[in-house]
């Protein structure tokens, strides 16, 4: 039963309201539980590195592996909260390489305080903890195999070369900016399909991380020379509004939030069209994009071929994650294509990316069959697109 006392300002009310749902959902691809704050920084560092390498993730500290509410002591003391935040900052700067910046919040259920660490998907191909590369695999953070590291680095190096502004000295700036704008566009485009948790919270993590990156770009001398600093600050501010807006009962609150999201989507698309696409029209780069698309199409076809056996082995969530990851990469590549973006490919990639939001129920296999059918349908559409091109 929830306490009748008014929660202090440092308690995140929205996550608090969702905490019991998240606990009941259990650990998975984007959710990790820890009963206590680890004494060894490496134990937390590997979880953070794994999420940064793989996907947006939430770590709940003060929850047992079975989802039981444990809570953390002394969190009503500001010095203790600051101490924990400083330890997390130290882990992210010293134990995790490259450094990553998570978002730290506190939630309350009944009278128990839970530490919430929201880890964004990093911009680098792979992240290390204790000099070991880590990836997230279902409910486990494990060391990456050598071939996984190589594959991620190769893919990252290929996509990193796709943005080629007129001035080569500005390449890194515009490449990083495009990467962030594309993420904003993808997650704002899909927002109405992610209006329940954990997908709503994950979208907000993406917005919060992107807003911080946009502010960093806006303060760069290149942004000021190109006279886009004010537009970048403006977009960051709108994303902040989408993050901080508190949903209440009734449709009006949702409409306000959706208005912020749609405004951010519109402004991100204008920025990309005016300052990225207008500078990028290289035949070689378009061919590189096409080669990468073909690679992901082959990966999807291979996944579809073993999807039934994965389902029989109880690995549906793993299959969903792999399909979603392929969809995400196809979406990014299609956005990198700029003016030549294929609308049909965009729709297929978007449906694949959203397949992770399909819930599996104890319903005699009906929900599993629905997911398998979705994967088969999108794979078939993708193959038809390839055959027509």
mmCIF file of C-alpha atoms in Angstrom:
data_model
loop_
_atom_site.group_PDB
_atom_site.id
_atom_site.type_symbol
_atom_site.label_atom_id
_atom_site.label_comp_id
_atom_site.label_asym_id
_atom_site.label_seq_id
_atom_site.Cartn_x
_atom_site.Cartn_y
_atom_site.Cartn_z
ATOM 1 C CA UNK A 1 0.000 0.000 0.000
ATOM 2 C CA UNK A 2 1.410 3.386 -1.071
ATOM 3 C CA UNK A 3 2.385 5.804 1.679
ATOM 4 C CA UNK A 4 0.060 8.818 2.135
ATOM 5 C CA UNK A 5 2.979 11.157 2.825
ATOM 6 C CA UNK A 6 4.082 13.585 0.115
ATOM 7 C CA UNK A 7 7.228 12.362 -1.611
ATOM 8 C CA UNK A 8 10.258 14.695 -1.662
ATOM 9 C CA UNK A 9 11.236 16.414 -4.908
ATOM 10 C CA UNK A 10 14.189 14.094 -5.513
ATOM 11 C CA UNK A 11 11.805 11.148 -5.994
ATOM 12 C CA UNK A 12 10.883 10.552 -9.644
ATOM 13 C CA UNK A 13 7.106 10.175 -9.542
ATOM 14 C CA UNK A 14 6.607 8.616 -12.974
ATOM 15 C CA UNK A 15 9.112 5.822 -12.456
ATOM 16 C CA UNK A 16 7.745 5.307 -8.936
ATOM 17 C CA UNK A 17 4.293 4.693 -10.417
ATOM 18 C CA UNK A 18 5.743 2.108 -12.820
ATOM 19 C CA UNK A 19 8.125 0.403 -10.406
ATOM 20 C CA UNK A 20 5.880 -2.498 -9.446
ATOM 21 C CA UNK A 21 5.127 -3.180 -13.129
ATOM 22 C CA UNK A 22 8.828 -3.207 -13.966
ATOM 23 C CA UNK A 23 9.576 -5.562 -11.067
ATOM 24 C CA UNK A 24 6.829 -7.947 -12.121
ATOM 25 C CA UNK A 25 8.067 -7.894 -15.694
ATOM 26 C CA UNK A 26 11.390 -9.342 -14.578
ATOM 27 C CA UNK A 27 14.921 -8.982 -15.877
ATOM 28 C CA UNK A 28 15.373 -8.958 -19.626
ATOM 29 C CA UNK A 29 17.102 -7.371 -22.583
ATOM 30 C CA UNK A 30 16.591 -3.850 -21.257
ATOM 31 C CA UNK A 31 16.131 -4.382 -17.515
ATOM 32 C CA UNK A 32 18.561 -5.491 -14.790
ATOM 33 C CA UNK A 33 17.955 -5.925 -11.034
ATOM 34 C CA UNK A 34 20.493 -5.645 -8.230
ATOM 35 C CA UNK A 35 19.624 -6.132 -4.572
ATOM 36 C CA UNK A 36 22.385 -3.848 -3.253
ATOM 37 C CA UNK A 37 24.793 -1.301 -4.650
ATOM 38 C CA UNK A 38 27.818 -3.441 -5.643
ATOM 39 C CA UNK A 39 30.929 -3.065 -3.484
ATOM 40 C CA UNK A 40 33.094 -3.807 -6.511
ATOM 41 C CA UNK A 41 32.755 -1.137 -9.186
ATOM 42 C CA UNK A 42 33.418 -3.735 -11.881
ATOM 43 C CA UNK A 43 30.141 -5.524 -11.089
ATOM 44 C CA UNK A 44 28.115 -2.455 -11.963
ATOM 45 C CA UNK A 45 30.515 -1.349 -14.700
ATOM 46 C CA UNK A 46 29.942 -4.503 -16.754
ATOM 47 C CA UNK A 47 26.157 -3.976 -16.683
ATOM 48 C CA UNK A 48 26.562 -0.361 -17.813
ATOM 49 C CA UNK A 49 29.067 -1.324 -20.535
ATOM 50 C CA UNK A 50 26.799 -4.113 -21.797
ATOM 51 C CA UNK A 51 23.795 -1.811 -22.177
ATOM 52 C CA UNK A 52 25.925 0.925 -23.761
ATOM 53 C CA UNK A 53 27.161 -1.615 -26.337
ATOM 54 C CA UNK A 54 23.763 -3.111 -27.077
ATOM 55 C CA UNK A 55 20.611 -1.152 -26.257
ATOM 56 C CA UNK A 56 18.995 1.310 -23.895
ATOM 57 C CA UNK A 57 18.851 -0.272 -20.466
ATOM 58 C CA UNK A 58 17.536 0.356 -16.970
ATOM 59 C CA UNK A 59 19.278 -0.933 -13.832
ATOM 60 C CA UNK A 60 17.177 -1.071 -10.663
ATOM 61 C CA UNK A 61 19.237 -1.225 -7.466
ATOM 62 C CA UNK A 62 17.212 -2.238 -4.450
ATOM 63 C CA UNK A 63 15.346 -5.058 -6.219
ATOM 64 C CA UNK A 64 16.242 -8.760 -5.926
ATOM 65 C CA UNK A 65 16.865 -11.013 -8.929
ATOM 66 C CA UNK A 66 13.333 -12.383 -8.419
ATOM 67 C CA UNK A 67 11.830 -8.885 -8.544
ATOM 68 C CA UNK A 68 11.260 -8.566 -4.800
ATOM 69 C CA UNK A 69 11.270 -5.024 -3.445
ATOM 70 C CA UNK A 70 14.269 -4.600 -1.102
ATOM 71 C CA UNK A 71 15.058 -0.881 -1.130
ATOM 72 C CA UNK A 72 18.212 1.011 -0.181
ATOM 73 C CA UNK A 73 18.965 2.460 3.221
ATOM 74 C CA UNK A 74 19.899 6.050 4.122
ATOM 75 C CA UNK A 75 18.615 7.444 0.803
ATOM 76 C CA UNK A 76 16.671 10.147 2.638
ATOM 77 C CA UNK A 77 20.091 11.656 3.399
ATOM 78 C CA UNK A 78 21.277 14.028 0.639
ATOM 79 C CA UNK A 79 24.949 13.274 1.361
ATOM 80 C CA UNK A 80 24.341 9.515 0.907
ATOM 81 C CA UNK A 81 22.557 10.126 -2.403
ATOM 82 C CA UNK A 82 25.406 12.354 -3.574
ATOM 83 C CA UNK A 83 27.904 9.700 -2.532
ATOM 84 C CA UNK A 84 26.138 7.059 -4.645
ATOM 85 C CA UNK A 85 25.936 9.409 -7.631
ATOM 86 C CA UNK A 86 29.662 10.141 -7.314
ATOM 87 C CA UNK A 87 30.441 6.403 -7.212
ATOM 88 C CA UNK A 88 28.418 5.856 -10.381
ATOM 89 C CA UNK A 89 30.210 8.766 -12.039
ATOM 90 C CA UNK A 90 33.563 7.271 -11.030
ATOM 91 C CA UNK A 91 32.606 3.841 -12.391
ATOM 92 C CA UNK A 92 31.460 5.337 -15.701
ATOM 93 C CA UNK A 93 34.628 7.393 -16.095
ATOM 94 C CA UNK A 94 37.181 4.881 -14.794
ATOM 95 C CA UNK A 95 35.797 1.335 -15.074
ATOM 96 C CA UNK A 96 33.831 1.774 -18.309
ATOM 97 C CA UNK A 97 35.708 2.586 -21.508
ATOM 98 C CA UNK A 98 34.887 4.624 -23.510
ATOM 99 C CA UNK A 99 33.238 6.733 -20.814
ATOM 100 C CA UNK A 100 29.444 6.791 -20.846
ATOM 101 C CA UNK A 101 27.023 9.099 -19.038
ATOM 102 C CA UNK A 102 23.936 7.383 -17.598
ATOM 103 C CA UNK A 103 20.967 9.154 -16.024
ATOM 104 C CA UNK A 104 20.495 8.538 -12.288
ATOM 105 C CA UNK A 105 17.090 8.805 -10.611
ATOM 106 C CA UNK A 106 15.427 7.647 -7.411
ATOM 107 C CA UNK A 107 12.041 5.939 -7.232
ATOM 108 C CA UNK A 108 9.830 5.022 -4.301
ATOM 109 C CA UNK A 109 7.425 2.124 -3.800
ATOM 110 C CA UNK A 110 5.656 1.817 -0.471
ATOM 111 C CA UNK A 111 8.378 3.145 1.864
ATOM 112 C CA UNK A 112 11.334 1.675 -0.054
ATOM 113 C CA UNK A 113 13.737 3.701 -2.189
ATOM 114 C CA UNK A 114 15.136 2.192 -5.384
ATOM 115 C CA UNK A 115 18.053 3.607 -7.344
ATOM 116 C CA UNK A 116 17.336 3.793 -11.086
ATOM 117 C CA UNK A 117 20.238 3.977 -13.544
ATOM 118 C CA UNK A 118 19.188 4.656 -17.133
ATOM 119 C CA UNK A 119 21.956 3.730 -19.574
ATOM 120 C CA UNK A 120 21.739 5.088 -23.145
ATOM 121 C CA UNK A 121 22.963 3.088 -26.093
ATOM 122 C CA UNK A 122 26.434 4.479 -26.670
ATOM 123 C CA UNK A 123 27.744 6.088 -29.831
ATOM 124 C CA UNK A 124 30.837 3.851 -29.933
ATOM 125 C CA UNK A 125 30.776 0.289 -31.334
ATOM 126 C CA UNK A 126 31.647 -1.535 -28.110
ATOM 127 C CA UNK A 127 32.151 -0.669 -24.433
ATOM 128 C CA UNK A 128 34.571 -2.260 -21.974
ATOM 129 C CA UNK A 129 34.554 -2.901 -18.243
ATOM 130 C CA UNK A 130 37.753 -4.080 -16.600
ATOM 131 C CA UNK A 131 39.343 -4.187 -20.090
ATOM 132 C CA UNK A 132 36.749 -6.731 -21.271
ATOM 133 C CA UNK A 133 34.169 -5.939 -23.983
ATOM 134 C CA UNK A 134 30.565 -6.502 -22.851
ATOM 135 C CA UNK A 135 27.212 -6.954 -24.573
ATOM 136 C CA UNK A 136 23.701 -7.555 -23.267
ATOM 137 C CA UNK A 137 22.099 -10.902 -24.075
ATOM 138 C CA UNK A 138 18.558 -11.277 -22.701
ATOM 139 C CA UNK A 139 18.885 -11.046 -18.899
ATOM 140 C CA UNK A 140 22.676 -11.429 -18.876
ATOM 141 C CA UNK A 141 25.572 -9.052 -19.426
ATOM 142 C CA UNK A 142 28.357 -11.172 -20.873
ATOM 143 C CA UNK A 143 31.801 -10.674 -22.416
ATOM 144 C CA UNK A 144 31.577 -10.188 -26.166
ATOM 145 C CA UNK A 145 33.094 -12.860 -28.388
ATOM 146 C CA UNK A 146 36.044 -11.716 -30.559
ATOM 147 C CA UNK A 147 33.969 -12.000 -33.745
ATOM 148 C CA UNK A 148 31.226 -9.837 -32.185
ATOM 149 C CA UNK A 149 33.731 -7.089 -31.400
ATOM 150 C CA UNK A 150 35.165 -7.209 -34.918
ATOM 151 C CA UNK A 151 31.712 -7.118 -36.511
ATOM 152 C CA UNK A 152 30.605 -4.128 -34.430
ATOM 153 C CA UNK A 153 33.795 -2.169 -35.113
ATOM 154 C CA UNK A 154 33.567 -2.843 -38.867
ATOM 155 C CA UNK A 155 29.902 -1.784 -39.010
ATOM 156 C CA UNK A 156 30.606 1.325 -36.965
ATOM 157 C CA UNK A 157 33.568 2.331 -39.135
ATOM 158 C CA UNK A 158 31.457 1.886 -42.268
ATOM 159 C CA UNK A 159 28.530 3.995 -41.054
ATOM 160 C CA UNK A 160 30.860 6.622 -39.550
ATOM 161 C CA UNK A 161 32.125 7.424 -43.054
ATOM 162 C CA UNK A 162 28.699 8.039 -44.558
ATOM 163 C CA UNK A 163 28.386 11.743 -43.780
ATOM 164 C CA UNK A 164 30.706 13.800 -45.960
ATOM 165 C CA UNK A 165 30.243 17.591 -45.623
ATOM 166 C CA UNK A 166 31.842 20.014 -48.047
ATOM 167 C CA UNK A 167 34.620 20.813 -45.599
ATOM 168 C CA UNK A 168 36.368 17.537 -44.613
ATOM 169 C CA UNK A 169 37.592 19.142 -41.376
ATOM 170 C CA UNK A 170 33.966 19.245 -40.213
ATOM 171 C CA UNK A 171 33.346 15.568 -40.971
ATOM 172 C CA UNK A 172 33.354 14.316 -37.365
ATOM 173 C CA UNK A 173 31.059 17.104 -36.182
ATOM 174 C CA UNK A 174 28.442 16.537 -38.882
ATOM 175 C CA UNK A 175 28.723 12.760 -38.637
ATOM 176 C CA UNK A 176 28.009 12.877 -34.895
ATOM 177 C CA UNK A 177 25.228 15.428 -35.365
ATOM 178 C CA UNK A 178 23.555 13.321 -38.053
ATOM 179 C CA UNK A 179 23.743 10.250 -35.851
ATOM 180 C CA UNK A 180 21.931 12.103 -33.040
ATOM 181 C CA UNK A 181 19.341 13.684 -35.343
ATOM 182 C CA UNK A 182 18.555 10.307 -36.891
ATOM 183 C CA UNK A 183 17.995 8.805 -33.439
ATOM 184 C CA UNK A 184 15.674 11.681 -32.531
ATOM 185 C CA UNK A 185 13.715 11.186 -35.756
ATOM 186 C CA UNK A 186 13.437 7.410 -35.295
ATOM 187 C CA UNK A 187 12.200 7.532 -31.712
ATOM 188 C CA UNK A 188 9.859 10.498 -32.232
ATOM 189 C CA UNK A 189 8.404 8.814 -35.338
ATOM 190 C CA UNK A 190 7.671 5.702 -33.260
ATOM 191 C CA UNK A 191 6.579 7.445 -30.080
ATOM 192 C CA UNK A 192 2.861 6.679 -30.368
ATOM 193 C CA UNK A 193 3.736 2.985 -30.633
ATOM 194 C CA UNK A 194 5.831 3.223 -27.456
ATOM 195 C CA UNK A 195 3.307 4.835 -25.124
ATOM 196 C CA UNK A 196 3.480 2.069 -22.515
ATOM 197 C CA UNK A 197 6.432 1.133 -20.339
ATOM 198 C CA UNK A 198 9.166 0.074 -20.592
ATOM 199 C CA UNK A 199 9.128 1.498 -24.123
ATOM 200 C CA UNK A 200 7.860 4.928 -23.064
ATOM 201 C CA UNK A 201 10.618 5.279 -20.477
ATOM 202 C CA UNK A 202 13.243 4.068 -22.943
ATOM 203 C CA UNK A 203 12.125 6.652 -25.515
ATOM 204 C CA UNK A 204 12.469 9.352 -22.870
ATOM 205 C CA UNK A 205 15.965 8.129 -22.033
ATOM 206 C CA UNK A 206 16.820 8.521 -25.714
ATOM 207 C CA UNK A 207 15.358 12.052 -25.748
ATOM 208 C CA UNK A 208 17.261 13.034 -22.608
ATOM 209 C CA UNK A 209 20.557 11.713 -23.936
ATOM 210 C CA UNK A 210 20.009 13.337 -27.339
ATOM 211 C CA UNK A 211 19.172 16.693 -25.737
ATOM 212 C CA UNK A 212 22.460 16.660 -23.840
ATOM 213 C CA UNK A 213 24.399 15.776 -27.013
ATOM 214 C CA UNK A 214 22.648 18.538 -28.976
ATOM 215 C CA UNK A 215 23.685 21.088 -26.361
ATOM 216 C CA UNK A 216 27.281 19.896 -26.696
ATOM 217 C CA UNK A 217 27.121 20.283 -30.492
ATOM 218 C CA UNK A 218 25.521 23.726 -30.148
ATOM 219 C CA UNK A 219 28.463 24.961 -28.066
ATOM 220 C CA UNK A 220 30.958 23.819 -30.732
ATOM 221 C CA UNK A 221 32.636 26.526 -32.810
ATOM 222 C CA UNK A 222 31.527 24.723 -36.000
ATOM 223 C CA UNK A 223 27.867 25.078 -35.024
ATOM 224 C CA UNK A 224 28.353 28.793 -34.439
ATOM 225 C CA UNK A 225 30.154 29.227 -37.770
ATOM 226 C CA UNK A 226 27.355 27.317 -39.554
ATOM 227 C CA UNK A 227 24.793 29.404 -37.570
ATOM 228 C CA UNK A 228 22.876 26.363 -36.334
ATOM 229 C CA UNK A 229 23.663 26.693 -32.627
ATOM 230 C CA UNK A 230 20.337 28.364 -31.784
ATOM 231 C CA UNK A 231 18.383 25.690 -33.654
ATOM 232 C CA UNK A 232 20.243 22.934 -31.825
ATOM 233 C CA UNK A 233 19.561 24.554 -28.448
ATOM 234 C CA UNK A 234 15.909 24.943 -29.452
ATOM 235 C CA UNK A 235 15.561 21.257 -30.354
ATOM 236 C CA UNK A 236 17.275 20.257 -27.101
ATOM 237 C CA UNK A 237 14.810 22.388 -25.152
ATOM 238 C CA UNK A 238 11.801 20.748 -26.798
ATOM 239 C CA UNK A 239 13.183 17.292 -26.031
ATOM 240 C CA UNK A 240 13.657 18.408 -22.417
ATOM 241 C CA UNK A 241 9.966 19.293 -22.295
ATOM 242 C CA UNK A 242 9.058 15.821 -23.593
ATOM 243 C CA UNK A 243 11.246 14.266 -20.905
ATOM 244 C CA UNK A 244 10.018 16.359 -17.988
ATOM 245 C CA UNK A 245 6.303 16.409 -18.847
ATOM 246 C CA UNK A 246 4.413 14.344 -16.292
ATOM 247 C CA UNK A 247 1.562 12.268 -17.638
ATOM 248 C CA UNK A 248 -1.679 12.445 -15.684
ATOM 249 C CA UNK A 249 -5.018 10.708 -16.078
ATOM 250 C CA UNK A 250 -6.986 11.790 -19.111
ATOM 251 C CA UNK A 251 -6.141 12.315 -22.768
ATOM 252 C CA UNK A 252 -5.181 15.993 -22.513
ATOM 253 C CA UNK A 253 -1.855 15.300 -20.792
ATOM 254 C CA UNK A 254 -0.935 12.763 -23.478
ATOM 255 C CA UNK A 255 -1.807 15.286 -26.215
ATOM 256 C CA UNK A 256 0.545 17.840 -24.645
ATOM 257 C CA UNK A 257 3.396 15.300 -24.528
ATOM 258 C CA UNK A 258 2.679 14.178 -28.091
ATOM 259 C CA UNK A 259 2.780 17.815 -29.187
ATOM 260 C CA UNK A 260 6.318 18.197 -27.824
ATOM 261 C CA UNK A 261 7.376 14.958 -29.541
ATOM 262 C CA UNK A 262 5.903 15.959 -32.917
ATOM 263 C CA UNK A 263 7.528 19.395 -32.699
ATOM 264 C CA UNK A 264 10.912 17.774 -31.972
ATOM 265 C CA UNK A 265 10.408 15.398 -34.900
ATOM 266 C CA UNK A 266 9.623 18.288 -37.259
ATOM 267 C CA UNK A 267 12.611 20.388 -36.186
ATOM 268 C CA UNK A 268 15.031 17.415 -36.314
ATOM 269 C CA UNK A 269 13.932 16.624 -39.881
ATOM 270 C CA UNK A 270 14.416 20.255 -40.953
ATOM 271 C CA UNK A 271 17.896 20.368 -39.403
ATOM 272 C CA UNK A 272 18.881 17.124 -41.088
ATOM 273 C CA UNK A 273 17.526 18.219 -44.482
ATOM 274 C CA UNK A 274 19.127 21.686 -44.390
ATOM 275 C CA UNK A 275 22.499 20.944 -42.798
ATOM 276 C CA UNK A 276 23.199 17.253 -43.455
ATOM 277 C CA UNK A 277 21.386 16.064 -46.589
ATOM 278 C CA UNK A 278 22.166 19.279 -48.445
ATOM 279 C CA UNK A 279 25.898 18.627 -47.899
ATOM 280 C CA UNK A 280 25.783 14.926 -48.768
ATOM 281 C CA UNK A 281 25.370 13.695 -52.316
ATOM 282 C CA UNK A 282 28.242 11.321 -52.882
ATOM 283 C CA UNK A 283 27.754 8.349 -55.219
ATOM 284 C CA UNK A 284 30.381 6.296 -53.375
ATOM 285 C CA UNK A 285 28.659 6.908 -50.038
ATOM 286 C CA UNK A 286 25.302 5.878 -51.507
ATOM 287 C CA UNK A 287 26.904 2.629 -52.665
ATOM 288 C CA UNK A 288 28.330 2.027 -49.183
ATOM 289 C CA UNK A 289 24.851 2.540 -47.733
ATOM 290 C CA UNK A 290 23.433 0.061 -50.237
ATOM 291 C CA UNK A 291 26.098 -2.535 -49.385
ATOM 292 C CA UNK A 292 25.308 -2.238 -45.674
ATOM 293 C CA UNK A 293 21.581 -2.561 -46.374
ATOM 294 C CA UNK A 294 22.219 -5.787 -48.267
ATOM 295 C CA UNK A 295 24.211 -7.082 -45.324
ATOM 296 C CA UNK A 296 21.361 -6.457 -42.859
ATOM 297 C CA UNK A 297 18.838 -7.960 -45.272
ATOM 298 C CA UNK A 298 20.920 -11.157 -45.357
ATOM 299 C CA UNK A 299 21.088 -11.159 -41.542
ATOM 300 C CA UNK A 300 17.305 -10.809 -41.358
ATOM 301 C CA UNK A 301 16.764 -13.650 -43.824
ATOM 302 C CA UNK A 302 19.059 -15.882 -41.763
ATOM 303 C CA UNK A 303 17.205 -14.936 -38.567
ATOM 304 C CA UNK A 304 13.829 -15.678 -40.156
ATOM 305 C CA UNK A 305 15.138 -19.103 -41.181
ATOM 306 C CA UNK A 306 15.808 -20.102 -37.560
ATOM 307 C CA UNK A 307 12.991 -18.166 -35.876
ATOM 308 C CA UNK A 308 10.749 -21.212 -35.401
ATOM 309 C CA UNK A 309 13.496 -23.224 -33.714
ATOM 310 C CA UNK A 310 14.321 -20.245 -31.474
ATOM 311 C CA UNK A 311 10.666 -20.057 -30.442
ATOM 312 C CA UNK A 312 10.607 -23.787 -29.689
ATOM 313 C CA UNK A 313 13.701 -23.331 -27.500
ATOM 314 C CA UNK A 314 12.035 -20.524 -25.526
ATOM 315 C CA UNK A 315 14.203 -17.816 -27.118
ATOM 316 C CA UNK A 316 11.423 -15.597 -28.475
ATOM 317 C CA UNK A 317 12.684 -12.490 -26.683
ATOM 318 C CA UNK A 318 16.152 -13.029 -28.142
ATOM 319 C CA UNK A 319 14.632 -13.333 -31.618
ATOM 320 C CA UNK A 320 12.608 -10.149 -31.067
ATOM 321 C CA UNK A 321 15.713 -8.250 -29.970
ATOM 322 C CA UNK A 322 17.759 -9.409 -32.962
ATOM 323 C CA UNK A 323 14.969 -8.491 -35.408
ATOM 324 C CA UNK A 324 14.507 -5.123 -33.715
ATOM 325 C CA UNK A 325 18.236 -4.423 -33.891
ATOM 326 C CA UNK A 326 18.283 -5.203 -37.627
ATOM 327 C CA UNK A 327 15.276 -2.915 -38.105
ATOM 328 C CA UNK A 328 17.008 -0.140 -36.170
ATOM 329 C CA UNK A 329 20.133 -0.379 -38.339
ATOM 330 C CA UNK A 330 18.075 -0.438 -41.547
ATOM 331 C CA UNK A 331 16.193 2.662 -40.359
ATOM 332 C CA UNK A 332 19.451 4.476 -39.664
ATOM 333 C CA UNK A 333 20.891 3.559 -43.062
ATOM 334 C CA UNK A 334 17.719 4.635 -44.820
ATOM 335 C CA UNK A 335 17.877 8.006 -43.063
ATOM 336 C CA UNK A 336 21.562 8.303 -43.983
ATOM 337 C CA UNK A 337 20.460 7.952 -47.613
ATOM 338 C CA UNK A 338 18.947 11.444 -47.310
ATOM 339 C CA UNK A 339 16.950 12.555 -50.334
ATOM 340 C CA UNK A 340 16.993 9.048 -51.846
ATOM 341 C CA UNK A 341 15.305 7.501 -48.784
ATOM 342 C CA UNK A 342 13.011 4.611 -49.682
ATOM 343 C CA UNK A 343 9.578 4.930 -48.027
ATOM 344 C CA UNK A 344 8.754 1.233 -48.442
ATOM 345 C CA UNK A 345 12.033 0.224 -46.829
ATOM 346 C CA UNK A 346 11.392 2.717 -44.030
ATOM 347 C CA UNK A 347 8.015 1.119 -43.227
ATOM 348 C CA UNK A 348 9.451 -2.407 -43.155
ATOM 349 C CA UNK A 349 12.437 -1.345 -41.017
ATOM 350 C CA UNK A 350 10.134 0.533 -38.631
ATOM 351 C CA UNK A 351 7.893 -2.520 -38.184
ATOM 352 C CA UNK A 352 10.953 -4.647 -37.479
ATOM 353 C CA UNK A 353 12.291 -2.154 -34.944
ATOM 354 C CA UNK A 354 8.934 -2.142 -33.156
ATOM 355 C CA UNK A 355 8.704 -5.938 -33.001
ATOM 356 C CA UNK A 356 10.444 -5.747 -29.618
ATOM 357 C CA UNK A 357 7.350 -4.012 -28.203
ATOM 358 C CA UNK A 358 5.141 -7.047 -28.928
ATOM 359 C CA UNK A 359 4.354 -8.686 -25.598
ATOM 360 C CA UNK A 360 4.396 -12.444 -25.117
ATOM 361 C CA UNK A 361 1.569 -13.855 -23.003
ATOM 362 C CA UNK A 362 0.637 -17.268 -21.641
ATOM 363 C CA UNK A 363 -2.027 -17.771 -24.291
ATOM 364 C CA UNK A 364 -1.315 -21.148 -25.810
ATOM 365 C CA UNK A 365 1.325 -19.773 -28.156
ATOM 366 C CA UNK A 366 -0.929 -17.238 -29.926
ATOM 367 C CA UNK A 367 1.268 -14.226 -29.131
ATOM 368 C CA UNK A 368 4.403 -16.159 -30.147
ATOM 369 C CA UNK A 369 2.751 -17.113 -33.434
ATOM 370 C CA UNK A 370 1.833 -13.452 -33.994
ATOM 371 C CA UNK A 371 5.473 -12.369 -33.553
ATOM 372 C CA UNK A 372 6.718 -15.114 -35.870
ATOM 373 C CA UNK A 373 4.145 -14.110 -38.487
ATOM 374 C CA UNK A 374 5.218 -10.464 -38.228
ATOM 375 C CA UNK A 375 8.855 -11.419 -38.755
ATOM 376 C CA UNK A 376 8.009 -13.602 -41.757
ATOM 377 C CA UNK A 377 5.812 -10.904 -43.277
ATOM 378 C CA UNK A 378 8.424 -8.148 -42.966
ATOM 379 C CA UNK A 379 11.197 -10.421 -44.263
ATOM 380 C CA UNK A 380 9.067 -11.286 -47.291
ATOM 381 C CA UNK A 381 8.360 -7.603 -47.972
ATOM 382 C CA UNK A 382 12.047 -6.792 -47.689
ATOM 383 C CA UNK A 383 12.986 -9.546 -50.151
ATOM 384 C CA UNK A 384 10.381 -8.233 -52.613
ATOM 385 C CA UNK A 385 11.835 -4.738 -52.316
ATOM 386 C CA UNK A 386 15.306 -6.081 -53.093
ATOM 387 C CA UNK A 387 14.075 -8.061 -56.087
ATOM 388 C CA UNK A 388 12.402 -4.935 -57.529
ATOM 389 C CA UNK A 389 15.451 -2.716 -57.087
#
